[in-house]
């Protein structure tokens, strides 16, 4: 340990996550998109940092995750990776960078690995992306799957409501989870599905299952950093636990600064040369 508020620097690998599942130790995962935040998360001891395509919403201000580009994701991911010494860094493959065919998927994944130095990629989808997943993995790139609510398909479904509530959809999700495991995925994200179904998936496959809005019966949890810190105030789903109200904290600090500048209190004699 380097100081009392940092944890052991043992590097987290996909193998370590597998061991954590086997000994029933929950996996912690958060998103990050920049160097400074990633450094805080890593020193705090987070297991996995996801450079999510939610950057499209929280960093760029788009309504959906669709507009963010491969170049944008590479910029965010390389900034994050430069800060990280311990956590496993996983990068979302953005919409349009893998859906065309498996060759395109592989060349996008190779760009991410070469240009960011990160450790793995994440793709949304089930059986329909298995060929791409296999091709990426056979090039030596670890892949995390993502089922349930898949924000890149929002225009197909038209809503961010809870997924897999019907028997048919639930059976397809279980089938897809097994296909992704058999294709070689090292872990799977399940987003916004009934807790009972998520637990069933986590118990029926051997790779770690990380949930967001999927209950406590899975192997780990992920949240979007800006949501859990209360920076983003526009999003309040039931599954979100807010650990802070940074929107208010930052507003207070900025208003104090404005007051100090206007009143000529800042800078003081000690704050000048
Ligand atoms: O992009 C993202 O932040 C994600 C998480 C919600 C899992 O995919």
Coordinates of N, CA, C and O in Angstrom, one line a residue, residues 82-174:
X82 N -4.1 6.4 -19.7 CA -2.9 7.0 -19.2 C -2.9 7.2 -17.7 O -1.9 7.4 -17.0
X83 N -4.1 7.2 -17.1 CA -4.2 7.5 -15.7 C -4.2 6.2 -14.8 O -4.1 6.2 -13.6
X84 N -4.4 5.0 -15.5 CA -4.7 3.8 -14.7 C -3.5 2.9 -14.6 O -2.8 2.6 -15.5
X85 N -3.4 2.4 -13.3 CA -2.3 1.5 -13.1 C -2.8 0.1 -12.6 O -2.1 -0.9 -12.8
X86 N -4.0 0.1 -12.1 CA -4.5 -1.2 -11.5 C -5.8 -1.7 -12.2 O -5.8 -2.9 -12.5
X87 N -6.8 -0.9 -12.4 CA -8.0 -1.4 -12.9 C -7.9 -1.9 -14.3 O -7.0 -1.6 -15.1
X88 N -8.9 -2.8 -14.7 CA -9.0 -3.3 -16.1 C -9.8 -2.2 -16.8 O -10.9 -1.8 -16.4
X89 N -9.3 -1.7 -17.9 CA -10.0 -0.7 -18.7 C -10.6 -1.4 -19.9 O -9.9 -1.9 -20.8
X90 N -12.0 -1.2 -20.0 CA -12.8 -1.8 -21.1 C -13.3 -0.7 -21.9 O -13.8 0.3 -21.4
X91 N -13.3 -0.8 -23.2 CA -13.7 0.3 -24.1 C -15.0 -0.1 -24.9 O -14.9 -1.2 -25.6
X92 N -16.0 0.7 -24.9 CA -17.2 0.4 -25.7 C -16.9 0.6 -27.2 O -16.3 1.7 -27.5
X93 N -17.2 -0.3 -28.0 CA -17.1 -0.1 -29.4 C -18.4 0.7 -29.8 O -19.5 0.3 -29.6
X94 N -18.2 1.9 -30.5 CA -19.4 2.7 -30.7 C -20.2 2.2 -31.9 O -19.8 1.4 -32.7
X95 N -21.5 2.7 -31.9 CA -22.4 2.3 -33.0 C -21.8 2.6 -34.3 O -21.2 3.7 -34.5
X96 N -21.9 1.7 -35.2 CA -21.4 1.8 -36.6 C -20.0 1.3 -36.7 O -19.5 1.3 -37.9
X97 N -19.3 0.9 -35.6 CA -17.9 0.5 -35.8 C -17.8 -1.0 -35.8 O -16.7 -1.6 -36.0
X98 N -18.9 -1.8 -35.7 CA -18.8 -3.2 -35.7 C -20.0 -3.9 -36.3 O -20.0 -5.1 -36.5
X99 N -21.1 -3.2 -36.5 CA -22.3 -3.9 -37.0 C -22.3 -4.3 -38.4 O -23.0 -5.2 -38.8
X100 N -21.4 -3.7 -39.2 CA -21.3 -4.0 -40.7 C -21.0 -5.4 -41.0 O -21.8 -6.1 -41.6
X101 N -19.8 -5.8 -40.5 CA -19.4 -7.2 -40.7 C -18.2 -7.5 -39.7 O -17.7 -6.6 -39.1
X102 N -17.8 -8.8 -39.6 CA -16.9 -9.1 -38.6 C -15.5 -8.6 -38.9 O -14.7 -8.4 -38.0
X103 N -15.2 -8.4 -40.2 CA -13.9 -7.8 -40.6 C -13.8 -6.3 -40.1 O -12.8 -5.9 -39.5
X104 N -14.9 -5.6 -40.3 CA -14.9 -4.2 -39.9 C -14.9 -4.2 -38.3 O -14.2 -3.3 -37.8
X105 N -15.5 -5.1 -37.7 CA -15.5 -5.2 -36.2 C -14.1 -5.4 -35.8 O -13.6 -4.7 -34.8
X106 N -13.4 -6.3 -36.4 CA -12.0 -6.6 -36.0 C -11.1 -5.4 -36.2 O -10.3 -5.0 -35.3
X107 N -11.3 -4.7 -37.4 CA -10.4 -3.6 -37.6 C -10.7 -2.4 -36.6 O -9.7 -1.8 -36.1
X108 N -11.9 -2.3 -36.2 CA -12.2 -1.2 -35.2 C -11.6 -1.6 -33.9 O -11.1 -0.8 -33.1
X109 N -11.8 -2.9 -33.5 CA -11.2 -3.4 -32.2 C -9.7 -3.2 -32.2 O -9.1 -2.8 -31.2
X110 N -9.1 -3.5 -33.3 CA -7.6 -3.4 -33.4 C -7.2 -1.9 -33.2 O -6.3 -1.6 -32.5
X111 N -7.9 -1.0 -33.8 CA -7.6 0.4 -33.7 C -7.7 0.8 -32.2 O -6.9 1.5 -31.6
X112 N -8.8 0.3 -31.5 CA -9.0 0.7 -30.1 C -7.8 0.2 -29.3 O -7.2 0.9 -28.5
X113 N -7.4 -1.1 -29.5 CA -6.3 -1.7 -28.7 C -5.0 -1.0 -29.0 O -4.2 -0.6 -28.1
X114 N -4.7 -0.7 -30.3 CA -3.4 -0.1 -30.6 C -3.3 1.3 -30.2 O -2.3 1.8 -29.7
X115 N -4.4 2.1 -30.3 CA -4.3 3.5 -30.1 C -4.6 4.0 -28.7 O -4.4 5.1 -28.4
X116 N -5.1 3.0 -27.9 CA -5.5 3.4 -26.5 C -4.6 2.7 -25.4 O -4.5 3.2 -24.3
X117 N -4.2 1.5 -25.8 CA -3.5 0.7 -24.7 C -4.4 0.1 -23.7 O -3.9 -0.5 -22.7
X118 N -5.7 0.1 -24.0 CA -6.7 -0.5 -23.0 C -6.7 -2.0 -23.2 O -6.0 -2.5 -24.1
X119 N -7.4 -2.7 -22.3 CA -7.3 -4.1 -22.2 C -8.4 -4.9 -22.9 O -8.2 -6.1 -23.0
X120 N -9.5 -4.3 -23.2 CA -10.6 -5.1 -23.7 C -11.6 -4.2 -24.4 O -11.6 -3.0 -24.2
X121 N -12.5 -4.8 -25.2 CA -13.6 -4.0 -25.8 C -15.0 -4.6 -25.4 O -15.1 -5.7 -24.9
X122 N -16.0 -3.8 -25.5 CA -17.4 -4.2 -25.2 C -18.3 -4.0 -26.4 O -18.2 -2.9 -27.0
X123 N -19.1 -4.9 -26.7 CA -20.0 -4.8 -27.9 C -21.4 -5.1 -27.4 O -21.6 -6.0 -26.5
X124 N -22.4 -4.5 -27.9 CA -23.8 -4.7 -27.6 C -24.4 -5.7 -28.6 O -24.2 -5.6 -29.8
X125 N -25.1 -6.8 -28.1 CA -25.8 -7.7 -29.0 C -25.6 -9.1 -28.6 O -24.7 -9.5 -27.8
X126 N -26.5 -10.0 -29.2 CA -26.4 -11.4 -28.9 C -25.9 -12.2 -30.0 O -24.9 -11.9 -30.6
X127 N -26.7 -13.3 -30.4 CA -26.3 -14.2 -31.4 C -25.8 -13.6 -32.7 O -24.9 -14.0 -33.4
X128 N -26.5 -12.4 -33.1 CA -26.2 -11.8 -34.3 C -24.8 -11.2 -34.4 O -24.3 -10.9 -35.5
X129 N -24.1 -11.0 -33.3 CA -22.7 -10.5 -33.3 C -21.7 -11.5 -33.0 O -20.5 -11.2 -32.8
X130 N -22.1 -12.8 -32.8 CA -21.2 -13.8 -32.4 C -20.0 -14.0 -33.3 O -18.8 -14.1 -32.9
X131 N -20.2 -13.9 -34.6 CA -19.1 -14.0 -35.6 C -18.1 -12.9 -35.4 O -16.9 -13.2 -35.4
X132 N -18.5 -11.7 -35.1 CA -17.6 -10.6 -34.9 C -16.8 -10.8 -33.6 O -15.6 -10.6 -33.5
X133 N -17.6 -11.3 -32.5 CA -17.0 -11.5 -31.2 C -15.8 -12.6 -31.4 O -14.7 -12.4 -30.9
X134 N -16.2 -13.6 -32.1 CA -15.1 -14.7 -32.3 C -13.9 -14.2 -33.1 O -12.8 -14.5 -32.7
X135 N -14.2 -13.4 -34.1 CA -13.0 -12.9 -34.9 C -12.2 -11.9 -34.0 O -10.9 -12.0 -34.1
X136 N -12.8 -11.1 -33.2 CA -12.0 -10.2 -32.4 C -11.2 -11.0 -31.3 O -10.0 -10.7 -31.1
X137 N -11.9 -12.0 -30.7 CA -11.2 -12.8 -29.7 C -10.1 -13.6 -30.3 O -9.0 -13.7 -29.7
X138 N -10.3 -14.1 -31.5 CA -9.2 -14.9 -32.1 C -8.0 -14.0 -32.5 O -6.9 -14.5 -32.7
X139 N -8.1 -12.7 -32.5 CA -7.0 -11.8 -32.7 C -6.3 -11.5 -31.3 O -5.4 -10.6 -31.3
X140 N -6.8 -12.1 -30.3 CA -6.2 -11.9 -28.9 C -6.8 -10.7 -28.1 O -6.2 -10.2 -27.2
X141 N -8.0 -10.2 -28.6 CA -8.6 -9.1 -27.9 C -9.7 -9.6 -27.0 O -10.7 -10.1 -27.5
X142 N -9.7 -9.4 -25.7 CA -10.8 -9.8 -24.8 C -12.1 -9.0 -25.1 O -12.0 -7.8 -25.3
X143 N -13.2 -9.7 -25.1 CA -14.5 -9.0 -25.4 C -15.5 -9.2 -24.2 O -15.6 -10.3 -23.7
X144 N -16.1 -8.1 -23.8 CA -17.2 -8.1 -22.8 C -18.5 -8.0 -23.6 O -18.6 -7.1 -24.5
X145 N -19.5 -8.8 -23.3 CA -20.8 -8.7 -24.0 C -21.7 -7.7 -23.3 O -21.4 -7.3 -22.2
X146 N -22.8 -7.4 -23.9 CA -23.8 -6.5 -23.3 C -25.2 -6.9 -23.8 O -25.4 -6.7 -25.0
X147 N -26.1 -7.3 -22.9 CA -27.4 -7.7 -23.3 C -28.4 -7.0 -22.4 O -28.1 -6.3 -21.5
X148 N -29.7 -7.2 -22.8 CA -30.8 -6.5 -22.0 C -31.1 -5.2 -22.8 O -31.2 -5.1 -24.0
X149 N -31.1 -4.1 -22.0 CA -31.3 -2.8 -22.7 C -30.0 -2.4 -23.4 O -28.9 -2.4 -22.7
X150 N -30.1 -2.3 -24.7 CA -28.9 -2.0 -25.5 C -29.1 -0.6 -26.1 O -29.8 -0.5 -27.1
X151 N -28.5 0.5 -25.5 CA -28.8 1.8 -25.9 C -28.5 2.1 -27.4 O -29.2 3.0 -28.0
X152 N -27.6 1.3 -28.0 CA -27.3 1.6 -29.4 C -28.5 1.1 -30.3 O -28.6 1.5 -31.5
X153 N -29.4 0.3 -29.8 CA -30.6 -0.1 -30.6 C -31.9 0.6 -30.2 O -33.0 0.2 -30.4
X154 N -31.7 1.8 -29.6 CA -32.9 2.6 -29.1 C -33.9 2.8 -30.2 O -35.1 2.8 -30.0
X155 N -33.4 3.1 -31.4 CA -34.4 3.4 -32.5 C -35.2 2.1 -32.9 O -36.3 2.3 -33.5
X156 N -34.7 1.0 -32.6 CA -35.4 -0.3 -32.9 C -36.5 -0.5 -31.9 O -37.6 -0.9 -32.2
X157 N -36.2 -0.2 -30.6 CA -37.2 -0.5 -29.5 C -38.0 0.7 -29.1 O -39.1 0.6 -28.6
X158 N -37.5 1.9 -29.3 CA -38.2 3.1 -29.1 C -38.4 3.5 -27.7 O -39.1 4.5 -27.4
X159 N -37.9 2.8 -26.7 CA -38.0 3.1 -25.3 C -36.9 2.5 -24.5 O -36.3 1.5 -24.9
X160 N -36.6 3.2 -23.3 CA -35.6 2.7 -22.4 C -36.2 1.9 -21.3 O -35.6 1.7 -20.2
X161 N -37.4 1.3 -21.5 CA -38.1 0.5 -20.5 C -37.3 -0.8 -20.2 O -36.5 -1.2 -20.9
X162 N -37.7 -1.4 -19.0 CA -37.1 -2.6 -18.6 C -37.3 -3.7 -19.7 O -38.3 -3.8 -20.3
X163 N -36.2 -4.4 -20.0 CA -36.2 -5.4 -21.1 C -36.5 -6.8 -20.5 O -36.3 -7.1 -19.3
X164 N -36.8 -7.7 -21.5 CA -36.9 -9.2 -21.2 C -38.0 -9.5 -20.1 O -37.7 -10.3 -19.2
X165 N -39.1 -8.8 -20.2 CA -40.2 -9.1 -19.2 C -41.1 -10.2 -19.7 O -41.7 -10.8 -18.9
X166 N -41.1 -10.4 -21.1 CA -41.9 -11.5 -21.6 C -41.1 -12.8 -21.5 O -39.8 -12.7 -21.6
X167 N -41.7 -13.9 -21.5 CA -41.0 -15.2 -21.5 C -40.2 -15.4 -22.7 O -39.0 -15.8 -22.7
X168 N -40.7 -15.0 -23.9 CA -40.0 -15.1 -25.1 C -38.7 -14.3 -25.1 O -37.6 -14.8 -25.5
X169 N -38.8 -13.1 -24.7 CA -37.6 -12.2 -24.6 C -36.6 -12.7 -23.6 O -35.4 -12.7 -23.8
X170 N -37.1 -13.2 -22.5 CA -36.2 -13.8 -21.4 C -35.5 -15.0 -21.9 O -34.3 -15.1 -21.7
X171 N -36.2 -15.8 -22.6 CA -35.5 -17.1 -23.2 C -34.5 -16.7 -24.2 O -33.4 -17.3 -24.3
X172 N -34.8 -15.7 -25.0 CA -33.8 -15.2 -26.0 C -32.5 -14.7 -25.3 O -31.4 -14.9 -25.7
X173 N -32.7 -13.9 -24.2 CA -31.6 -13.4 -23.5 C -30.7 -14.5 -22.9 O -29.5 -14.4 -23.0
X174 N -31.3 -15.5 -22.3 CA -30.6 -16.6 -21.8 C -29.8 -17.3 -22.9 O -28.6 -17.6 -22.7

